Amino acid sequence: MGRKILLLIAVVLVAYYVYIPLPGDIEEPWKVMLETTQLKIMMDLVSFAEDLGINHYMDMMQLLMRFQEVQATSDENVTVIDTAFNSVPVRIYVPKRKSESLRRGLFFIHGGGWCFGSAALPAYDLLSRQTAERLDAVVVSTDYGLAPKYHFPHQFEDVYRALRWFLQEDILEIYGVDPRRVGVSGDSAGGNLAAAVTQQLIKDPDVKIKLKVQALIYPALQALDMNLPSHQEGLYFPFLSPSLMVRLWSEYFTTDRTLEKAMLLNQHVPMESSHLFQFVNWSSLLPERFKKGYFYKSPTLGSSELSKKYPGFLDVKACPLLANDNTLSLLPLTYIITCQYDVLRDDGVMYATRLQNAGVHVTHHHIENGFHGAFTLHGFLIAYRLKNQYFNWLMENL
Ligand SMILES: *[C@@H]1O[C@H](CO)[C@@H](O)[C@H](O)[C@H]1NC(C)=O
Ligand SMILES: *[C@@H]1O[C@H](CO)[C@@H](O)[C@H](O)[C@H]1NC(C)=O
């Protein structure tokens, strides 16, 4: 009898974990399932521990990731060092081969929902190494303070401080970087920070050196409307569920979970800020094919209590989609990757639309069978393809 029950439990568990209905055209589905299952088990354990009151969810996730980090190790082609820019820790990758001229410089910002991750995670370390090598570029991969210890605008300010340090003539000279060929790049929350600091730089009279390009890999760009078509479709998208995305957004601003609750109901924006909805109005900003089957409904307005306590979620430095057209029109050449099966798809698509409307040159690669996280998955065909497109674009434009 006992054995049968155990077997039943095992079958249910396996079914629960392995049977995640993936969209049909995702490549290498078994590999994707294995990866998502591992992540799911980890997150469920962490969530269970949080419910027991042992530790904060994000702290524990961060701790688990710390174990995977790799040292700054030079190889035959790239010199890798850990240092600090204006007291912000950064990892720098400099190609070893001799160069006749000054090099490209790329300032990279890792993802992880403003709560976890670091330049030292194997996926990011590998990406920066490959970028340095393929583009003959100096790559600065920055870290920043993470939630729940730090909240907005701390992450933004860390990244901006490090970037401003890098964009000084004498610092670029030390690393042999051409001041006319510096770009910013980031994925997910790193794409959010990349878009935000790129906007901030335009308004900063103290910085003389300007960015040549920004590359945004499935960036998060707004926290106002949590009911975009990609949120509504996203229940079965791999790696990043709509509810986790809402949790990460709210953790960016506060550990108080009342904001998360209001965001889940999509009623966190107060009446006096309702004019901001025009900047994230998917009814006018998404091309028809992304709107299919969904009807636009203006989000319900909430009380102004939350936005008084946590004004960050209405701040353009957290939500780059809230910038006006005038600011957008001054942005540099832009590369955006969006993926069909990604909760953040519509953020990126709407930004591409708004930038194009403002006259910015945008290369928008929409990956029909792509999903969140695909860019940095080691050993996956899709990652190989995405990175190749990205390197080729940087090769031409940076
Ligand atoms: C260094 O570059 C050479 C030539 O491009 C390549 O064959 C080799 O694999 C690279 N080494 C590493 C550690 O990536
Ligand atoms: C959003 O756009 C639609 C269609 O363009 C328009 O009818 C609606 O009033 C807009 N809503 C807001 C809140 O801007």
GROMACS .gro file of C-alpha atoms and ligand atoms in nm:
model
  426
    1MET     CA    1   0.000   0.000   0.000
    2GLY     CA    2   0.273   0.244   0.106
    3ARG     CA    3   0.472   0.173  -0.209
    4LYS     CA    4   0.172   0.248  -0.428
    5ILE     CA    5   0.120   0.583  -0.261
    6LEU     CA    6   0.487   0.669  -0.300
    7LEU     CA    7   0.472   0.575  -0.664
    8LEU     CA    8   0.163   0.787  -0.712
    9ILE     CA    9   0.331   1.085  -0.545
   10ALA     CA   10   0.638   1.036  -0.764
   11VAL     CA   11   0.427   1.024  -1.080
   12VAL     CA   12   0.237   1.338  -0.982
   13LEU     CA   13   0.561   1.521  -0.904
   14VAL     CA   14   0.724   1.422  -1.230
   15ALA     CA   15   0.413   1.518  -1.421
   16TYR     CA   16   0.392   1.849  -1.240
   17TYR     CA   17   0.751   1.935  -1.308
   18VAL     CA   18   0.813   1.793  -1.651
   19TYR     CA   19   0.482   1.854  -1.814
   20ILE     CA   20   0.506   2.223  -1.872
   21PRO     CA   21   0.309   2.274  -2.193
   22LEU     CA   22   0.558   2.447  -2.420
   23PRO     CA   23   0.448   2.628  -2.734
   24GLY     CA   24   0.484   2.390  -3.029
   25ASP     CA   25   0.759   2.555  -3.229
   26ILE     CA   26   1.016   2.592  -2.950
   27GLU     CA   27   1.341   2.421  -3.055
   28GLU     CA   28   1.504   2.150  -2.845
   29PRO     CA   29   1.194   2.125  -2.624
   30TRP     CA   30   1.336   1.856  -2.394
   31LYS     CA   31   1.640   2.065  -2.314
   32VAL     CA   32   1.419   2.365  -2.243
   33MET     CA   33   1.195   2.153  -2.020
   34LEU     CA   34   1.493   2.024  -1.826
   35GLU     CA   35   1.617   2.377  -1.764
   36THR     CA   36   1.277   2.514  -1.665
   37THR     CA   37   1.217   2.215  -1.439
   38GLN     CA   38   1.541   2.273  -1.251
   39LEU     CA   39   1.455   2.638  -1.207
   40LYS     CA   40   1.102   2.553  -1.099
   41ILE     CA   41   1.219   2.306  -0.835
   42MET     CA   42   1.463   2.563  -0.701
   43MET     CA   43   1.199   2.836  -0.693
   44ASP     CA   44   0.939   2.613  -0.531
   45LEU     CA   45   1.184   2.515  -0.256
   46VAL     CA   46   1.279   2.877  -0.201
   47SER     CA   47   0.915   2.980  -0.196
   48PHE     CA   48   0.837   2.703   0.056
   49ALA     CA   49   1.121   2.823   0.277
   50GLU     CA   50   0.989   3.176   0.256
   51ASP     CA   51   0.641   3.063   0.356
   52LEU     CA   52   0.797   2.894   0.659
   53GLY     CA   53   0.952   3.231   0.744
   54ILE     CA   54   1.311   3.105   0.703
   55ASN     CA   55   1.438   3.370   0.464
   56HIS     CA   56   1.335   3.623   0.201
   57TYR     CA   57   1.273   3.461  -0.139
   58MET     CA   58   1.510   3.687  -0.331
   59ASP     CA   59   1.787   3.661  -0.070
   60MET     CA   60   1.778   3.286  -0.099
   61MET     CA   61   1.773   3.285  -0.480
   62GLN     CA   62   2.069   3.518  -0.472
   63LEU     CA   63   2.255   3.289  -0.233
   64LEU     CA   64   2.194   2.986  -0.457
   65MET     CA   65   2.329   3.179  -0.755
   66ARG     CA   66   2.637   3.290  -0.563
   67PHE     CA   67   2.753   2.927  -0.558
   68GLN     CA   68   2.765   2.922  -0.937
   69GLU     CA   69   2.979   3.233  -0.982
   70VAL     CA   70   3.319   3.206  -1.149
   71GLN     CA   71   3.640   3.392  -1.077
   72ALA     CA   72   3.783   3.654  -1.309
   73THR     CA   73   4.015   3.428  -1.512
   74SER     CA   74   4.210   3.541  -1.816
   75ASP     CA   75   4.242   3.300  -2.109
   76GLU     CA   76   4.471   3.293  -2.411
   77ASN     CA   77   4.267   3.564  -2.588
   78VAL     CA   78   4.116   3.788  -2.322
   79THR     CA   79   4.247   3.949  -2.004
   80VAL     CA   80   3.981   3.952  -1.734
   81ILE     CA   81   4.000   4.165  -1.420
   82ASP     CA   82   3.769   4.259  -1.134
   83THR     CA   83   3.788   4.620  -1.031
   84ALA     CA   84   3.557   4.907  -0.931
   85PHE     CA   85   3.436   5.211  -1.124
   86ASN     CA   86   3.348   5.488  -0.883
   87SER     CA   87   3.312   5.221  -0.609
   88VAL     CA   88   3.077   5.007  -0.821
   89PRO     CA   89   3.222   4.657  -0.882
   90VAL     CA   90   3.283   4.581  -1.250
   91ARG     CA   91   3.449   4.298  -1.442
   92ILE     CA   92   3.651   4.408  -1.743
   93TYR     CA   93   3.743   4.206  -2.051
   94VAL     CA   94   4.028   4.329  -2.271
   95PRO     CA   95   4.136   4.141  -2.586
   96LYS     CA   96   4.500   4.030  -2.573
   97ARG     CA   97   4.581   4.058  -2.941
   98LYS     CA   98   4.758   4.374  -3.049
   99SER     CA   99   4.541   4.643  -3.198
  100GLU     CA  100   4.650   4.907  -3.448
  101SER     CA  101   4.370   5.142  -3.350
  102LEU     CA  102   4.149   5.221  -3.057
  103ARG     CA  103   3.887   4.960  -2.977
  104ARG     CA  104   3.511   4.950  -2.942
  105GLY     CA  105   3.384   4.972  -2.583
  106LEU     CA  106   3.071   4.794  -2.461
  107PHE     CA  107   2.921   4.857  -2.119
  108PHE     CA  108   2.711   4.551  -2.030
  109ILE     CA  109   2.440   4.523  -1.761
  110HIS     CA  110   2.328   4.177  -1.647
  111GLY     CA  111   1.968   4.071  -1.589
  112GLY     CA  112   1.801   3.902  -1.291
  113GLY     CA  113   1.496   4.113  -1.211
  114TRP     CA  114   1.691   4.375  -1.010
  115CYS     CA  115   1.709   4.105  -0.740
  116PHE     CA  116   1.976   3.859  -0.844
  117GLY     CA  117   2.255   3.779  -1.085
  118SER     CA  118   2.603   3.920  -1.132
  119ALA     CA  119   2.873   3.968  -1.392
  120ALA     CA  120   3.039   3.658  -1.246
  121LEU     CA  121   2.762   3.413  -1.335
  122PRO     CA  122   2.898   3.167  -1.594
  123ALA     CA  123   2.647   3.273  -1.863
  124TYR     CA  124   2.740   3.641  -1.833
  125ASP     CA  125   3.111   3.575  -1.798
  126LEU     CA  126   3.101   3.369  -2.118
  127LEU     CA  127   2.895   3.630  -2.303
  128SER     CA  128   3.136   3.911  -2.214
  129ARG     CA  129   3.436   3.699  -2.312
  130GLN     CA  130   3.277   3.616  -2.647
  131THR     CA  131   3.182   3.981  -2.701
  132ALA     CA  132   3.537   4.100  -2.632
  133GLU     CA  133   3.677   3.839  -2.867
  134ARG     CA  134   3.429   3.861  -3.152
  135LEU     CA  135   3.410   4.240  -3.161
  136ASP     CA  136   3.767   4.312  -3.057
  137ALA     CA  137   3.600   4.524  -2.789
  138VAL     CA  138   3.671   4.620  -2.431
  139VAL     CA  139   3.373   4.496  -2.232
  140VAL     CA  140   3.283   4.641  -1.894
  141SER     CA  141   3.033   4.411  -1.724
  142THR     CA  142   2.891   4.596  -1.427
  143ASP     CA  143   2.736   4.481  -1.102
  144TYR     CA  144   2.492   4.681  -0.892
  145GLY     CA  145   2.319   4.658  -0.554
  146LEU     CA  146   2.027   4.416  -0.558
  147ALA     CA  147   1.684   4.398  -0.395
  148PRO     CA  148   1.565   4.326  -0.131
  149LYS     CA  149   1.867   4.490   0.030
  150TYR     CA  150   1.854   4.782  -0.211
  151HIS     CA  151   1.556   4.928  -0.392
  152PHE     CA  152   1.504   5.173  -0.675
  153PRO     CA  153   1.678   5.405  -0.753
  154HIS     CA  154   1.984   5.231  -0.605
  155GLN     CA  155   2.027   4.985  -0.897
  156PHE     CA  156   1.989   5.263  -1.151
  157GLU     CA  157   2.231   5.490  -0.967
  158ASP     CA  158   2.500   5.223  -0.929
  159VAL     CA  159   2.489   5.150  -1.300
  160TYR     CA  160   2.485   5.517  -1.391
  161ARG     CA  161   2.781   5.593  -1.164
  162ALA     CA  162   2.988   5.315  -1.319
  163LEU     CA  163   2.892   5.418  -1.673
  164ARG     CA  164   2.979   5.783  -1.610
  165TRP     CA  165   3.316   5.676  -1.477
  166PHE     CA  166   3.382   5.472  -1.790
  167LEU     CA  167   3.279   5.760  -2.018
  168GLN     CA  168   3.569   5.981  -1.911
  169GLU     CA  169   3.830   6.052  -2.171
  170ASP     CA  170   4.126   5.950  -1.954
  171ILE     CA  171   3.958   5.626  -1.844
  172LEU     CA  172   3.873   5.527  -2.202
  173GLU     CA  173   4.231   5.604  -2.294
  174ILE     CA  174   4.367   5.371  -2.026
  175TYR     CA  175   4.170   5.085  -2.179
  176GLY     CA  176   4.242   5.187  -2.539
  177VAL     CA  177   3.877   5.258  -2.618
  178ASP     CA  178   3.765   5.488  -2.899
  179PRO     CA  179   3.535   5.752  -2.740
  180ARG     CA  180   3.328   5.757  -3.061
  181ARG     CA  181   3.256   5.385  -3.039
  182VAL     CA  182   3.105   5.317  -2.697
  183GLY     CA  183   2.778   5.133  -2.655
  184VAL     CA  184   2.551   5.008  -2.379
  185SER     CA  185   2.384   4.669  -2.366
  186GLY     CA  186   2.181   4.460  -2.124
  187ASP     CA  187   1.930   4.176  -2.101
  188SER     CA  188   1.597   4.170  -1.917
  189ALA     CA  189   1.634   4.390  -1.605
  190GLY     CA  190   1.975   4.480  -1.747
  191GLY     CA  191   1.799   4.593  -2.065
  192ASN     CA  192   1.574   4.806  -1.846
  193LEU     CA  193   1.876   4.968  -1.683
  194ALA     CA  194   2.052   5.007  -2.020
  195ALA     CA  195   1.751   5.192  -2.166
  196ALA     CA  196   1.717   5.405  -1.852
  197VAL     CA  197   2.081   5.517  -1.831
  198THR     CA  198   2.091   5.585  -2.206
  199GLN     CA  199   1.799   5.826  -2.161
  200GLN     CA  200   1.961   5.984  -1.856
  201LEU     CA  201   2.288   6.048  -2.041
  202ILE     CA  202   2.114   6.263  -2.302
  203LYS     CA  203   2.001   6.498  -2.027
  204ASP     CA  204   2.335   6.504  -1.848
  205PRO     CA  205   2.534   6.815  -1.938
  206ASP     CA  206   2.842   6.688  -1.753
  207VAL     CA  207   2.903   6.393  -1.982
  208LYS     CA  208   3.068   6.495  -2.306
  209ILE     CA  209   3.118   6.152  -2.455
  210LYS     CA  210   2.797   6.015  -2.602
  211LEU     CA  211   2.689   5.659  -2.666
  212LYS     CA  212   2.695   5.531  -3.020
  213VAL     CA  213   2.445   5.248  -2.970
  214GLN     CA  214   2.214   5.083  -2.719
  215ALA     CA  215   2.132   4.714  -2.740
  216LEU     CA  216   1.830   4.596  -2.545
  217ILE     CA  217   1.775   4.223  -2.510
  218TYR     CA  218   1.417   4.143  -2.407
  219PRO     CA  219   1.411   4.448  -2.179
  220ALA     CA  220   1.152   4.529  -1.911
  221LEU     CA  221   1.034   4.882  -1.985
  222GLN     CA  222   0.717   4.963  -1.794
  223ALA     CA  223   0.539   4.877  -1.469
  224LEU     CA  224   0.210   5.056  -1.537
  225ASP     CA  225   0.006   4.805  -1.731
  226MET     CA  226   0.040   4.446  -1.614
  227ASN     CA  227  -0.226   4.318  -1.848
  228LEU     CA  228  -0.065   4.348  -2.190
  229PRO     CA  229  -0.140   4.067  -2.436
  230SER     CA  230   0.201   3.912  -2.357
  231HIS     CA  231   0.104   3.904  -1.987
  232GLN     CA  232  -0.231   3.748  -2.065
  233GLU     CA  233  -0.074   3.486  -2.291
  234GLY     CA  234   0.225   3.431  -2.066
  235LEU     CA  235   0.096   3.168  -1.824
  236TYR     CA  236   0.285   2.889  -1.999
  237PHE     CA  237   0.585   3.077  -2.129
  238PRO     CA  238   0.913   2.920  -2.011
  239PHE     CA  239   1.137   3.071  -1.740
  240LEU     CA  240   0.947   3.388  -1.656
  241SER     CA  241   0.581   3.379  -1.553
  242PRO     CA  242   0.364   3.692  -1.539
  243SER     CA  243   0.329   3.658  -1.162
  244LEU     CA  244   0.705   3.630  -1.109
  245MET     CA  245   0.754   3.935  -1.329
  246VAL     CA  246   0.509   4.132  -1.113
  247ARG     CA  247   0.689   4.016  -0.801
  248LEU     CA  248   1.025   4.127  -0.944
  249TRP     CA  249   0.888   4.466  -1.046
  250SER     CA  250   0.741   4.526  -0.703
  251GLU     CA  251   1.060   4.410  -0.530
  252TYR     CA  252   1.248   4.670  -0.731
  253PHE     CA  253   1.050   4.935  -0.543
  254THR     CA  254   0.972   4.782  -0.208
  255THR     CA  255   0.954   4.465  -0.002
  256ASP     CA  256   0.604   4.568   0.110
  257ARG     CA  257   0.387   4.319  -0.073
  258THR     CA  258   0.082   4.544  -0.095
  259LEU     CA  259   0.233   4.692  -0.411
  260GLU     CA  260   0.265   4.344  -0.562
  261LYS     CA  261  -0.101   4.271  -0.480
  262ALA     CA  262  -0.218   4.594  -0.642
  263MET     CA  263   0.000   4.527  -0.947
  264LEU     CA  264  -0.141   4.177  -0.986
  265LEU     CA  265  -0.489   4.332  -1.000
  266ASN     CA  266  -0.350   4.599  -1.234
  267GLN     CA  267  -0.488   4.876  -1.016
  268HIS     CA  268  -0.178   5.040  -0.874
  269VAL     CA  269  -0.170   5.358  -1.088
  270PRO     CA  270  -0.356   5.652  -0.929
  271MET     CA  271  -0.597   5.885  -1.107
  272GLU     CA  272  -0.354   6.177  -1.113
  273SER     CA  273  -0.109   5.968  -1.318
  274SER     CA  274  -0.361   5.832  -1.567
  275HIS     CA  275  -0.216   6.051  -1.843
  276LEU     CA  276   0.091   5.822  -1.839
  277PHE     CA  277  -0.113   5.539  -1.989
  278GLN     CA  278  -0.080   5.698  -2.331
  279PHE     CA  279   0.290   5.595  -2.327
  280VAL     CA  280   0.214   5.228  -2.267
  281ASN     CA  281  -0.115   5.205  -2.456
  282TRP     CA  282  -0.079   4.873  -2.636
  283SER     CA  283  -0.396   4.940  -2.833
  284SER     CA  284  -0.215   5.208  -3.029
  285LEU     CA  285   0.149   5.091  -2.991
  286LEU     CA  286   0.136   4.721  -3.079
  287PRO     CA  287   0.118   4.604  -3.440
  288GLU     CA  288  -0.201   4.411  -3.517
  289ARG     CA  289  -0.047   4.065  -3.504
  290PHE     CA  290   0.041   4.103  -3.134
  291LYS     CA  291  -0.306   4.227  -3.043
  292LYS     CA  292  -0.492   3.934  -3.195
  293GLY     CA  293  -0.788   3.832  -2.983
  294TYR     CA  294  -0.731   4.086  -2.706
  295PHE     CA  295  -0.938   4.392  -2.635
  296TYR     CA  296  -0.786   4.698  -2.482
  297LYS     CA  297  -0.924   4.790  -2.143
  298SER     CA  298  -0.784   5.091  -1.958
  299PRO     CA  299  -0.637   4.969  -1.627
  300THR     CA  300  -0.846   5.039  -1.317
  301LEU     CA  301  -0.718   5.336  -1.124
  302GLY     CA  302  -0.597   5.281  -0.769
  303SER     CA  303  -0.553   5.498  -0.465
  304SER     CA  304  -0.266   5.745  -0.453
  305GLU     CA  305  -0.139   5.595  -0.126
  306LEU     CA  306   0.087   5.344  -0.298
  307SER     CA  307   0.240   5.589  -0.542
  308LYS     CA  308   0.305   5.834  -0.259
  309LYS     CA  309   0.495   5.566  -0.070
  310TYR     CA  310   0.670   5.416  -0.374
  311PRO     CA  311   0.684   5.680  -0.646
  312GLY     CA  312   0.948   5.475  -0.830
  313PHE     CA  313   0.700   5.274  -1.034
  314LEU     CA  314   0.588   5.594  -1.209
  315ASP     CA  315   0.943   5.717  -1.261
  316VAL     CA  316   1.093   5.724  -1.609
  317LYS     CA  317   1.423   5.602  -1.462
  318ALA     CA  318   1.245   5.276  -1.377
  319CYS     CA  319   1.009   5.274  -1.675
  320PRO     CA  320   1.187   5.403  -1.987
  321LEU     CA  321   0.862   5.377  -2.187
  322LEU     CA  322   0.737   5.680  -1.993
  323ALA     CA  323   0.983   5.913  -2.165
  324ASN     CA  324   0.827   6.174  -2.392
  325ASP     CA  325   0.886   6.176  -2.767
  326ASN     CA  326   1.130   6.462  -2.740
  327THR     CA  327   1.365   6.259  -2.519
  328LEU     CA  328   1.320   5.949  -2.733
  329SER     CA  329   1.409   6.137  -3.051
  330LEU     CA  330   1.758   6.205  -2.912
  331LEU     CA  331   1.843   5.840  -2.847
  332PRO     CA  332   2.126   5.667  -3.031
  333LEU     CA  333   2.105   5.382  -3.280
  334THR     CA  334   1.908   5.104  -3.112
  335TYR     CA  335   1.899   4.726  -3.130
  336ILE     CA  336   1.606   4.545  -2.968
  337ILE     CA  337   1.548   4.171  -2.932
  338THR     CA  338   1.199   4.056  -2.841
  339CYS     CA  339   1.073   3.698  -2.816
  340GLN     CA  340   0.727   3.571  -2.902
  341TYR     CA  341   0.693   3.358  -2.587
  342ASP     CA  342   0.806   3.621  -2.338
  343VAL     CA  343   0.601   3.817  -2.086
  344LEU     CA  344   0.819   4.117  -2.170
  345ARG     CA  345   0.757   4.087  -2.543
  346ASP     CA  346   0.511   4.376  -2.564
  347ASP     CA  347   0.733   4.610  -2.359
  348GLY     CA  348   1.006   4.574  -2.621
  349VAL     CA  349   0.769   4.587  -2.918
  350MET     CA  350   0.608   4.908  -2.789
  351TYR     CA  351   0.947   5.069  -2.730
  352ALA     CA  352   1.052   4.981  -3.084
  353THR     CA  353   0.730   5.143  -3.213
  354ARG     CA  354   0.775   5.456  -3.003
  355LEU     CA  355   1.142   5.497  -3.100
  356GLN     CA  356   1.063   5.451  -3.468
  357ASN     CA  357   0.780   5.705  -3.443
  358ALA     CA  358   1.028   5.946  -3.283
  359GLY     CA  359   1.267   5.902  -3.576
  360VAL     CA  360   1.531   5.684  -3.407
  361HIS     CA  361   1.703   5.417  -3.617
  362VAL     CA  362   1.593   5.087  -3.469
  363THR     CA  363   1.684   4.733  -3.564
  364HIS     CA  364   1.416   4.515  -3.410
  365HIS     CA  365   1.475   4.141  -3.413
  366HIS     CA  366   1.161   3.960  -3.312
  367ILE     CA  367   1.228   3.591  -3.253
  368GLU     CA  368   0.919   3.391  -3.346
  369ASN     CA  369   1.015   3.079  -3.148
  370GLY     CA  370   1.209   3.268  -2.882
  371PHE     CA  371   1.146   3.290  -2.507
  372HIS     CA  372   1.282   3.485  -2.212
  373GLY     CA  373   1.636   3.389  -2.117
  374ALA     CA  374   1.711   3.226  -2.455
  375PHE     CA  375   2.002   3.461  -2.522
  376THR     CA  376   2.224   3.329  -2.244
  377LEU     CA  377   2.134   2.958  -2.238
  378HIS     CA  378   2.459   2.770  -2.274
  379GLY     CA  379   2.467   2.503  -2.545
  380PHE     CA  380   2.131   2.590  -2.701
  381LEU     CA  381   2.091   2.642  -3.075
  382ILE     CA  382   1.867   2.940  -3.018
  383ALA     CA  383   2.126   3.116  -2.799
  384TYR     CA  384   2.389   3.058  -3.063
  385ARG     CA  385   2.167   3.216  -3.329
  386LEU     CA  386   2.062   3.513  -3.116
  387LYS     CA  387   2.416   3.592  -3.014
  388ASN     CA  388   2.534   3.571  -3.374
  389GLN     CA  389   2.271   3.823  -3.485
  390TYR     CA  390   2.362   4.047  -3.194
  391PHE     CA  391   2.737   4.032  -3.263
  392ASN     CA  392   2.679   4.097  -3.633
  393TRP     CA  393   2.470   4.401  -3.556
  394LEU     CA  394   2.731   4.538  -3.314
  395MET     CA  395   3.006   4.463  -3.565
  396GLU     CA  396   2.830   4.682  -3.821
  397ASN     CA  397   2.703   4.957  -3.600
  398LEU     CA  398   2.939   5.003  -3.306
  399LIG     C1  399   4.125   3.197  -2.871
  399LIG     O1  400   4.114   3.232  -3.008
  399LIG     C2  401   4.143   3.125  -3.099
  399LIG     C3  402   4.140   3.182  -3.240
  399LIG     O2  403   4.023   3.256  -3.264
  399LIG     C4  404   4.039   3.015  -3.078
  399LIG     O3  405   4.063   2.907  -3.166
  399LIG     C5  406   4.045   2.969  -2.932
  399LIG     O4  407   3.943   2.874  -2.907
  399LIG     C6  408   4.027   3.086  -2.838
  399LIG     N1  409   4.046   3.044  -2.700
  399LIG     C7  410   3.950   3.051  -2.607
  399LIG     C8  411   3.988   3.006  -2.469
  399LIG     O5  412   3.838   3.091  -2.631
  400LIG     C1  413  -0.552   5.386  -2.599
  400LIG     O1  414  -0.561   5.385  -2.739
  400LIG     C2  415  -0.693   5.363  -2.788
  400LIG     C3  416  -0.687   5.348  -2.940
  400LIG     O2  417  -0.584   5.418  -2.999
  400LIG     C4  418  -0.782   5.479  -2.744
  400LIG     O3  419  -0.914   5.459  -2.790
  400LIG     C5  420  -0.779   5.485  -2.590
  400LIG     O4  421  -0.853   5.599  -2.547
  400LIG     C6  422  -0.638   5.495  -2.539
  400LIG     N1  423  -0.641   5.485  -2.395
  400LIG     C7  424  -0.558   5.553  -2.315
  400LIG     C8  425  -0.577   5.532  -2.168
  400LIG     O5  426  -0.470   5.625  -2.357
   0.00000   0.00000   0.00000
